[in-house]
Structures are given as C-alpha cells and as structure tokens.
PDB file of C-alpha atoms in Angstrom:
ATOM      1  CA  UNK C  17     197.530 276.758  21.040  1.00 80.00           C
ATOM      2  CA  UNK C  18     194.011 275.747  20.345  1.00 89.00           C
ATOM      3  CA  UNK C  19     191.356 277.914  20.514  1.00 95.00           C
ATOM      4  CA  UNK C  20     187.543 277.200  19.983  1.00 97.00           C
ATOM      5  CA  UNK C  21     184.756 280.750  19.657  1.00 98.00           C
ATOM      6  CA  UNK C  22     181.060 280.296  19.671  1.00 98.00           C
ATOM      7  CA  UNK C  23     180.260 283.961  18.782  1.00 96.00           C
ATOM      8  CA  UNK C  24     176.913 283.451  19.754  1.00 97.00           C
ATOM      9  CA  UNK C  25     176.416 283.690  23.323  1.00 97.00           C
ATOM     10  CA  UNK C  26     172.404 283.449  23.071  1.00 97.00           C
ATOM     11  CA  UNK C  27     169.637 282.387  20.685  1.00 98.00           C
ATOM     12  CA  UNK C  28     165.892 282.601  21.508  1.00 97.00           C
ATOM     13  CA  UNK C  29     163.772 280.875  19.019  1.00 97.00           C
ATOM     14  CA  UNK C  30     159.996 279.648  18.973  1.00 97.00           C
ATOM     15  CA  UNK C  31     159.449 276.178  18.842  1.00 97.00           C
ATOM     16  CA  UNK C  32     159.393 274.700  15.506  1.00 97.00           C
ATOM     17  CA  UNK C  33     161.691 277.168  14.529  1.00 98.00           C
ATOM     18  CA  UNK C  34     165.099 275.721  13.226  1.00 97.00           C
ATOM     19  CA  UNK C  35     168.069 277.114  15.162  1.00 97.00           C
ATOM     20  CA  UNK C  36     171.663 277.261  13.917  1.00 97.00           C
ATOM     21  CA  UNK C  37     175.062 277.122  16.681  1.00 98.00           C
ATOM     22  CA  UNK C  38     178.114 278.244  14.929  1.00 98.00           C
ATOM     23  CA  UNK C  39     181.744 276.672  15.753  1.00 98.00           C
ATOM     24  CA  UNK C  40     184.963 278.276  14.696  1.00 98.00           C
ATOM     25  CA  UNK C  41     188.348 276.451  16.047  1.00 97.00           C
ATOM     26  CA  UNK C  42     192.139 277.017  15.700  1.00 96.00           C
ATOM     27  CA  UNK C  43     194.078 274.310  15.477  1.00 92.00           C
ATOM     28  CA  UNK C  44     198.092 273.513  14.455  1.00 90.00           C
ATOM     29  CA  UNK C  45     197.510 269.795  14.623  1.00 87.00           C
ATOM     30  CA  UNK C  46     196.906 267.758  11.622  1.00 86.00           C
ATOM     31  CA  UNK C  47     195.141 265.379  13.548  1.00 87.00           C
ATOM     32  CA  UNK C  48     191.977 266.104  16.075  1.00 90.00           C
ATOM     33  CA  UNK C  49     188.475 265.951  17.140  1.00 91.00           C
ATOM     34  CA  UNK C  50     185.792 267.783  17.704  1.00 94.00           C
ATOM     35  CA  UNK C  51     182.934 267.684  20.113  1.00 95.00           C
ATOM     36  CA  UNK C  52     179.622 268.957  20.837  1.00 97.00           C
ATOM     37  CA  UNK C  53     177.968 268.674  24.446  1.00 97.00           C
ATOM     38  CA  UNK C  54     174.844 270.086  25.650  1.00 97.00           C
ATOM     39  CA  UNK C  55     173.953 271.411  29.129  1.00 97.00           C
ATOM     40  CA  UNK C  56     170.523 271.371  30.289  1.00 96.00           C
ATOM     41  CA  UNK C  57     169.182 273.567  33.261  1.00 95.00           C
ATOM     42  CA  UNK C  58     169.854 270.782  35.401  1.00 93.00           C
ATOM     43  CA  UNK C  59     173.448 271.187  34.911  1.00 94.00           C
ATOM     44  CA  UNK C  60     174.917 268.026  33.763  1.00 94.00           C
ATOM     45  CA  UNK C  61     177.204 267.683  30.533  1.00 96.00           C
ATOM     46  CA  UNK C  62     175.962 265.454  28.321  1.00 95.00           C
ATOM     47  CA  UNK C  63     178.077 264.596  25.170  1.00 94.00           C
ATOM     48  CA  UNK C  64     176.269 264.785  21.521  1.00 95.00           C
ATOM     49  CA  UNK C  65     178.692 264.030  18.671  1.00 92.00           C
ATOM     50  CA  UNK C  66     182.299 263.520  17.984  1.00 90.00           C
ATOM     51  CA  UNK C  67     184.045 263.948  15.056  1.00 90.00           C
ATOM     52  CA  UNK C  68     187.810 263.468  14.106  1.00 88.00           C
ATOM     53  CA  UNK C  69     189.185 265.493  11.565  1.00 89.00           C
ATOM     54  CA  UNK C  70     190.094 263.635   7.932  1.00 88.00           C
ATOM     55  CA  UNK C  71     185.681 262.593   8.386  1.00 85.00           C
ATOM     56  CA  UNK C  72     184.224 265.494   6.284  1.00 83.00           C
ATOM     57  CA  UNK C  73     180.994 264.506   5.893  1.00 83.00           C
ATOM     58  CA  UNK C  74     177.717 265.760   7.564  1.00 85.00           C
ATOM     59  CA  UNK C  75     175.999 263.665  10.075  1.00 86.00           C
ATOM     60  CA  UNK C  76     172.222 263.618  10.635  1.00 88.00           C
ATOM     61  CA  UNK C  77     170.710 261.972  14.574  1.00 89.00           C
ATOM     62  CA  UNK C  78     167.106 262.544  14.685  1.00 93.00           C
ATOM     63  CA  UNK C  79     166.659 266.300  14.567  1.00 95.00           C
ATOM     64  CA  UNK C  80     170.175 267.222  14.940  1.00 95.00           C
ATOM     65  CA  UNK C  81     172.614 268.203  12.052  1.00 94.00           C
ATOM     66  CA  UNK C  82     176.725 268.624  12.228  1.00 94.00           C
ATOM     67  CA  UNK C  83     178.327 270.606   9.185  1.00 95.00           C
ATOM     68  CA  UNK C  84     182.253 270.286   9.505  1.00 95.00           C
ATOM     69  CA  UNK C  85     183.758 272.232   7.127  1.00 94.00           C
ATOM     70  CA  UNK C  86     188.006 272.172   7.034  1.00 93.00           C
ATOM     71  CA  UNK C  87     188.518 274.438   4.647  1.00 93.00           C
ATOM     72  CA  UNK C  88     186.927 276.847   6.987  1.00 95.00           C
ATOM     73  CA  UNK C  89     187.880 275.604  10.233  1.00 96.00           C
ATOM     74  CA  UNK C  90     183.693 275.489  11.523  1.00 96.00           C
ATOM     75  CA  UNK C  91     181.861 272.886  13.301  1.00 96.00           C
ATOM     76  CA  UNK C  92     178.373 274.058  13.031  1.00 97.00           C
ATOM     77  CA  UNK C  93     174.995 272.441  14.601  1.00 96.00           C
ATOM     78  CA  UNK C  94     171.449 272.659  13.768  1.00 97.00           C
ATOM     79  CA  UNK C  95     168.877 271.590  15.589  1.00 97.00           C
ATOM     80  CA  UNK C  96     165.691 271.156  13.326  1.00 97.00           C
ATOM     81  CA  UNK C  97     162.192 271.482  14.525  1.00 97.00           C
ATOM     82  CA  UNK C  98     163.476 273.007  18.118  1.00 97.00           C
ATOM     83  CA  UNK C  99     161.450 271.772  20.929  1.00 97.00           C
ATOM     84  CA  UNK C 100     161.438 273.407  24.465  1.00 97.00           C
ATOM     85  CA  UNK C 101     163.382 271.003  25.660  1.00 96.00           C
ATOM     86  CA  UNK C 102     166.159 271.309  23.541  1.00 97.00           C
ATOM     87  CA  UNK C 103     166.289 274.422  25.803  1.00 98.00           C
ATOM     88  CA  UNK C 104     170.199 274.080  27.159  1.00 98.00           C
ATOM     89  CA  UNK C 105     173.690 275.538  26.547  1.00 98.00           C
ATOM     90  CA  UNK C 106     175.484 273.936  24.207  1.00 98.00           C
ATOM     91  CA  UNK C 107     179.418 273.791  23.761  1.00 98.00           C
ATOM     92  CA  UNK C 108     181.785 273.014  21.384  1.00 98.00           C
ATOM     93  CA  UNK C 109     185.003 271.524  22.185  1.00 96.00           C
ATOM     94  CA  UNK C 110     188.171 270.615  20.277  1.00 94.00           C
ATOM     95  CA  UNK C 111     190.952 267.945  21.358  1.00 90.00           C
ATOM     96  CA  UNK C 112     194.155 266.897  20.027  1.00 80.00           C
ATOM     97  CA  UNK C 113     197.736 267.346  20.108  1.00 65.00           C
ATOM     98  CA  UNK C 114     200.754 265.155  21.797  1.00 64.00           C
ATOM     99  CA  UNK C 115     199.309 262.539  23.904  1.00 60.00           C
ATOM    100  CA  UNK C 116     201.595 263.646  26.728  1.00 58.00           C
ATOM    101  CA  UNK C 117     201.198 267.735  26.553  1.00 56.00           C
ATOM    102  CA  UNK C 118     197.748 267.125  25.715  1.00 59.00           C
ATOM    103  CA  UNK C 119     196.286 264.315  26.849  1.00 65.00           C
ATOM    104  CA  UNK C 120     192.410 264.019  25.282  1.00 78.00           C
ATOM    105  CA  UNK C 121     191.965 267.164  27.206  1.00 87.00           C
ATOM    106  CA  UNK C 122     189.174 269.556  25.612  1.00 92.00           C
ATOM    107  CA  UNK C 123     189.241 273.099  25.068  1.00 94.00           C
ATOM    108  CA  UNK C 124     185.874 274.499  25.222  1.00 97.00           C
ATOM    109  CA  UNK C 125     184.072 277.191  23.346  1.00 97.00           C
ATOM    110  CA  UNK C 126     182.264 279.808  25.711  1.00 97.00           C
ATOM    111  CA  UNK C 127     178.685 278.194  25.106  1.00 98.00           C
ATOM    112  CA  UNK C 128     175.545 279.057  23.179  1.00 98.00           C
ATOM    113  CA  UNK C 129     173.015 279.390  25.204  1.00 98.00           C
ATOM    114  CA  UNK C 130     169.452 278.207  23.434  1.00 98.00           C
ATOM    115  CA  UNK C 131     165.836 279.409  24.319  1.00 98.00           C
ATOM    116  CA  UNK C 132     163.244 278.108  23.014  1.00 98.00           C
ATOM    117  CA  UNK C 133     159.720 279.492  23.589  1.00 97.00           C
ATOM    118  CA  UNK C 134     156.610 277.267  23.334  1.00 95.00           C
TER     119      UNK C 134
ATOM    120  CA  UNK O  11     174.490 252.492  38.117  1.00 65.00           C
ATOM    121  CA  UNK O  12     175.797 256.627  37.388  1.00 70.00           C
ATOM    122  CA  UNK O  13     178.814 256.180  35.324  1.00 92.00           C
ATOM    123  CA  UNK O  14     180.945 259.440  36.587  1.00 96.00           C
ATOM    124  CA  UNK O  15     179.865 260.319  40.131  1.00 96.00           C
ATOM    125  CA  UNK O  16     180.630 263.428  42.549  1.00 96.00           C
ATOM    126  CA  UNK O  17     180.396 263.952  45.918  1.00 96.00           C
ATOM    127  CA  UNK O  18     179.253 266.390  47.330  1.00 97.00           C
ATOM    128  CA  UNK O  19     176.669 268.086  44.802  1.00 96.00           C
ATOM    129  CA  UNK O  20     176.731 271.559  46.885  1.00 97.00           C
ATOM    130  CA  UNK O  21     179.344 272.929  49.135  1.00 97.00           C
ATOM    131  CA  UNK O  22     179.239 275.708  50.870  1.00 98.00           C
ATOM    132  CA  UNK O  23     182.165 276.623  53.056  1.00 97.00           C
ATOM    133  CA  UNK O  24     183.763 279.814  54.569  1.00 97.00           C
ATOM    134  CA  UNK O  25     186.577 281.428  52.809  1.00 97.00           C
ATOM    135  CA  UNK O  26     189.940 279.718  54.736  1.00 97.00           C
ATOM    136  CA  UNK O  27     188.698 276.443  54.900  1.00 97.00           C
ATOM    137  CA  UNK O  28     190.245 273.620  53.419  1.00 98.00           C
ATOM    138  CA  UNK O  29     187.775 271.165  51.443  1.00 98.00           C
ATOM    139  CA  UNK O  30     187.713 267.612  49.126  1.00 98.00           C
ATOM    140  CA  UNK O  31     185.694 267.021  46.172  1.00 98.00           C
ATOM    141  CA  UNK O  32     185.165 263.261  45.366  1.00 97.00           C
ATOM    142  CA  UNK O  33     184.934 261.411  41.836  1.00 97.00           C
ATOM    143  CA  UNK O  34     184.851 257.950  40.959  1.00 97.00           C
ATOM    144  CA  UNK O  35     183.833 256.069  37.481  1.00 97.00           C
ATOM    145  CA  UNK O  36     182.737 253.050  36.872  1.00 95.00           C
ATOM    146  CA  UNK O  37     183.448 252.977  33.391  1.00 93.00           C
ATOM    147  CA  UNK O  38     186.793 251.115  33.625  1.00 92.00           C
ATOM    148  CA  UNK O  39     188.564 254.535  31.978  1.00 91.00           C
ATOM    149  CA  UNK O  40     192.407 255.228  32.611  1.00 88.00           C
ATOM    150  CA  UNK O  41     192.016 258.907  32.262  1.00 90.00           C
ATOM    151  CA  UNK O  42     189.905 261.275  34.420  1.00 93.00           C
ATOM    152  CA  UNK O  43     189.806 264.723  34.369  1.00 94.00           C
ATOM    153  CA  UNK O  44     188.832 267.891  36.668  1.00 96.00           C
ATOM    154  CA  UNK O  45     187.447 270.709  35.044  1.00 97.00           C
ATOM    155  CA  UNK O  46     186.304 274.195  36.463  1.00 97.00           C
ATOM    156  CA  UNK O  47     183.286 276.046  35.026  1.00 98.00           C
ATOM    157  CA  UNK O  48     182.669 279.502  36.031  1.00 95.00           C
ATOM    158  CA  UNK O  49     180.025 282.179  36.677  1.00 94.00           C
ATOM    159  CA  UNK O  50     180.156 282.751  32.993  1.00 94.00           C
ATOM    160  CA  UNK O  51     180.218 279.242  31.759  1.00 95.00           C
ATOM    161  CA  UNK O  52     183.219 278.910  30.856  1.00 96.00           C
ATOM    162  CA  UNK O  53     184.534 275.574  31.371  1.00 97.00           C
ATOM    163  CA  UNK O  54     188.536 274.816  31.481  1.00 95.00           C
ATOM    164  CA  UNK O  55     190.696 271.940  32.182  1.00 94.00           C
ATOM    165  CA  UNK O  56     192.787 272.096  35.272  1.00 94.00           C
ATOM    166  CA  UNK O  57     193.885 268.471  35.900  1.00 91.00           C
ATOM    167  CA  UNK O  58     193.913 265.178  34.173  1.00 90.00           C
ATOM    168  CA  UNK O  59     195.072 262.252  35.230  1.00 89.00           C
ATOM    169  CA  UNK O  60     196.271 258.399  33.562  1.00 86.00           C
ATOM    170  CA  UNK O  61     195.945 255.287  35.685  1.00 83.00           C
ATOM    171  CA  UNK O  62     197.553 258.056  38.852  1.00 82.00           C
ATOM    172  CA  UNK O  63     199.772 259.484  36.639  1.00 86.00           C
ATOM    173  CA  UNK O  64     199.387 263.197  36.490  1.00 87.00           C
ATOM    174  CA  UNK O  65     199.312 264.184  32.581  1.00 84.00           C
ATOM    175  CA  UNK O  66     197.979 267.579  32.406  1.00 83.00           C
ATOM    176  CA  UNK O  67     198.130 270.901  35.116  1.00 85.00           C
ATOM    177  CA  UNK O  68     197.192 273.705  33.466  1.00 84.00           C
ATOM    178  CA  UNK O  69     198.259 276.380  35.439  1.00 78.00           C
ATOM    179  CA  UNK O  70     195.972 275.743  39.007  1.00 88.00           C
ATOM    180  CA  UNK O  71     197.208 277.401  41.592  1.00 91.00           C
ATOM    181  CA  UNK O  72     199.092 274.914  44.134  1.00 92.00           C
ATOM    182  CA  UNK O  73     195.955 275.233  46.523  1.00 96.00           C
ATOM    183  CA  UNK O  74     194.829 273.034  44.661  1.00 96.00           C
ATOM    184  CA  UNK O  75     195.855 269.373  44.845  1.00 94.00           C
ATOM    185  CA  UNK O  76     194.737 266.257  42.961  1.00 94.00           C
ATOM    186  CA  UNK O  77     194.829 263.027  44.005  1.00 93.00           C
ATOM    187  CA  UNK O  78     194.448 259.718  42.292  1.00 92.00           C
ATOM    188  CA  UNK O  79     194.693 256.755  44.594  1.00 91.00           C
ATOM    189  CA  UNK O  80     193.733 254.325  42.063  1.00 91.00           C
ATOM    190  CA  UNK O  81     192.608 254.867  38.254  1.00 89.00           C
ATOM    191  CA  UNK O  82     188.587 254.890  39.337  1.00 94.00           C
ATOM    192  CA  UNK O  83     188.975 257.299  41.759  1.00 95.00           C
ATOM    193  CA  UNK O  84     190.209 261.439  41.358  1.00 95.00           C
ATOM    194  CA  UNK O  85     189.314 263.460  44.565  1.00 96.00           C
ATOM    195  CA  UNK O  86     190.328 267.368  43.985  1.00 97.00           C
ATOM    196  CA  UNK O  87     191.590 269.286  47.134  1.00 97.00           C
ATOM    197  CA  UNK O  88     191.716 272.853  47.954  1.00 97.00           C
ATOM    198  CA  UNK O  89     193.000 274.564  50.821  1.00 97.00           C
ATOM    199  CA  UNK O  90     192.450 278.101  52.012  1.00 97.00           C
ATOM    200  CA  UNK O  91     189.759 278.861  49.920  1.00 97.00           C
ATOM    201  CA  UNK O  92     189.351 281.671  48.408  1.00 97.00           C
ATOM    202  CA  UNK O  93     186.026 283.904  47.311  1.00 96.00           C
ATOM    203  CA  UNK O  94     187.008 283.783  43.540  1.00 95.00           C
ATOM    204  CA  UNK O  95     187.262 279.507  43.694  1.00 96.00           C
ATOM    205  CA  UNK O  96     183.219 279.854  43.630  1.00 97.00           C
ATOM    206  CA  UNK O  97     182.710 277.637  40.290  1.00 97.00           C
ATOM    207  CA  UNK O  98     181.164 274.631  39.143  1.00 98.00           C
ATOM    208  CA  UNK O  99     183.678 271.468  39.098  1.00 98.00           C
ATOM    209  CA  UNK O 100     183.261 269.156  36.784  1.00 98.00           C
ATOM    210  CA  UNK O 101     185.045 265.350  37.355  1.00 97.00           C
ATOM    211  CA  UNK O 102     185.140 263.517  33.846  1.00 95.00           C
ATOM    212  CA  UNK O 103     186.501 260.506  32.330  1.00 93.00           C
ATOM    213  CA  UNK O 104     187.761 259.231  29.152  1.00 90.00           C
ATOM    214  CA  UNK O 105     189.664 255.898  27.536  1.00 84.00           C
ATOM    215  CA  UNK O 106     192.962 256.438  27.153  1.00 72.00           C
ATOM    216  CA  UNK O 107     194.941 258.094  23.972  1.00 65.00           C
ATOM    217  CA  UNK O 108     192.074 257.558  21.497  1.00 65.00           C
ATOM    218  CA  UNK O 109     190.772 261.255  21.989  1.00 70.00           C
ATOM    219  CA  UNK O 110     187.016 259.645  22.383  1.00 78.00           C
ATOM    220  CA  UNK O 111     184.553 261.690  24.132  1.00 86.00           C
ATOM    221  CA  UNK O 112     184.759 262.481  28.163  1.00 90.00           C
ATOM    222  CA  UNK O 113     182.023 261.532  30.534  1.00 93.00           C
ATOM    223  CA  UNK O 114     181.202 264.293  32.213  1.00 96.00           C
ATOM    224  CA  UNK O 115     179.981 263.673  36.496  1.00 96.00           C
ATOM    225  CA  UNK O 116     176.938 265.568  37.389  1.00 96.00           C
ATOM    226  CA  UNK O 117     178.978 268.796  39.099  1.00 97.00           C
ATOM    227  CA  UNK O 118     179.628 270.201  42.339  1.00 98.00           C
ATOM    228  CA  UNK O 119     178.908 273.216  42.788  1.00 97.00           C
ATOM    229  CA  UNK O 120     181.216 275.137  45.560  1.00 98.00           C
ATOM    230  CA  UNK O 121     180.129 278.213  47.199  1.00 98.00           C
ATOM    231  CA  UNK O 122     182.978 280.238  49.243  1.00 97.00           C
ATOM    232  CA  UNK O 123     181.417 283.104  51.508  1.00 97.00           C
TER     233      UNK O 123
END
C-alpha cells in the first residue's frame, strides 16, 4: 500500500522568512511519481511539481525548492523568501503502481498548512 | 476557457435527498477522477474513470454512483444523503497511463443538514 505523512500539520512564519514542508512516502513500486499541489484559501488545487522516481536531482522555480531524496524516501519543499501569499495548504501526493489497480490515482499526504504573517 | 469545471460550487440539501455533482474537461484527457476532501483536509480518491471505463472504486459506499457518459464528462451521484457525506468533492483529470499530474476542478462543496 502506499502511504504519504506530512508530519507537519501547521507552520506560521513571517514573511521573508524561509519555510521548509517535509514529505515522507511508502512505496513497494520501483517505479512512481511524486507531486506537490498547493491550496489557497480560495479552495482550488493547483498542481506545483512532479517528479518520477529514477530523477534525483533538486529542482529550483522561482522561489520554490524540491529535495527528493530515495535513499530516505522524502520529498521535501522550501519555499524561499515566503510572501503572504504563499499563504495556502500544501500537499504532497504519490502515484504509481499497476495501471489497472492503480490507475494515476494519488494518495495524498494530510496537508501542511502555511501562515505567513506580513 | 476553465479546463476542469464543476457544477454546482455549493450544495446544500437535506439529509435523504438524492443529488448530482457535474464535471466536464476540456482538456481532451481519458481519465477523470472524483475525489472527496474532508473537514480535516484530507483528500482521497473514490472513483476514476478511462474513456467510461470504471478503473478505480475505492471502497465508496454504493450511494454513491458515477457516471461517465462520454470521456469529457464524470457526473458523481448520491442518494439518501447522509450528515457525514458533508465534504469537499473534487472532479480531476489526467492523460492516460503516463502518471502526469491531475487537473484538479474548482470543488463543490456539499452541505447535508
């Protein structure tokens, strides 16, 4: 079964301040992908980065980090610089497995939920 | 043009009633997805769907029934609801069997009372 924890369920942070999201997944497949999405107050889910699992290496977009580590099974994200509205929830989410038991479906992480104060 | 669309955005109903949530992307996907997000934020899969083929129900209780009467299109059914199916449900879509990321519709959120 896959499983994905975000231990933290809540951050607060001043602006400016960097802010770190930690990821932890279980996994039996050798192949997979993880996500990250972000929810906003408004409610919508909006997808940030995708990464399949033999790519290792960091990626940098604007003030947003990844850190995908195998060895220890964690997806971490950093958001640099925080600005209020980087205010949100944000989820990780893992997908993978037989195409027919599976089917690209993602299995979610509880949430982080980020404040950040002006 | 909004790539994954509900319908409605709020619904409030009385506990018994019967009640359709709409979807529909534009995105020329084959797969499309419902997924339930509750109180505590916790989203889950229930149903997914390829080109009306059900792939995926994960354990939904039979109230609720999908239906996918062409691959743009997966409206999500419920019948005698119940207080506890009070959630946020999410319609989403993806391209088929290359695990790429799901476009997620903008959520309706369902009140029972």
């Amino acid at each position: 079964a896959q499983k994905v924890t975000q231990a933290q369920t809540e951050i607060s942070v001043v602006e400016k301040e960097d802010v770190t999201l930690d990821c932890v997944y279980e996994t039996r497949d050798t192949t997979y992908y993880l996500f990250w999405y972000k929810q906003p107050p408004s409610g919508e889910l909006v997808f940030l980065i995708r990464r399949n699992s033999f790519d290792e290496q960091n990626e940098i977009s604007g003030r947003y980090s990844w850190n995908f580590q195998k060895s220890t099974s964690s997806f971490n994200f950093t958001i640099t610089a925080s600005q209020v509205v980087d205010s949100a929830v944000y989820f990780c989410a893992l997908s993978g497995g037989q195409w027919k038991a599976a089917g690209n479906k993602l299995t979610f992480g509880g949430g982080t939920r980020v404040l950040v104060k002006p | 043009d909004t790539a994954v669309s509900q319908t409605p955005k709020y619904l409030v109903t009385q506990m018994g009633n019967d009640k359709s949530i709409k979807c529909e992307q534009n995105l020329g996907h084959d797969t499309m997805y419902w997924y339930k997000q509750d109180s505590k934020k916790f989203l889950k899969i229930m149903f997914s769907y390829n080109n009306k083929e059900l792939i995926i129900n994960e354990t939904v209780p039979n109230r609720f029934s999908p239906k996918s009467p062409d691959k743009a299109h997966l409206n999500l059914h419920i019948n005698s609801l119940e207080l506890g199916d009070s959630a946020v449900y999410f319609c989403a879509s993806s391209p088929a069997r290359l695990n790429t990321e799901a476009f997620f519709g903008q959520g309706t959120r369902l009140t029972v009372v």
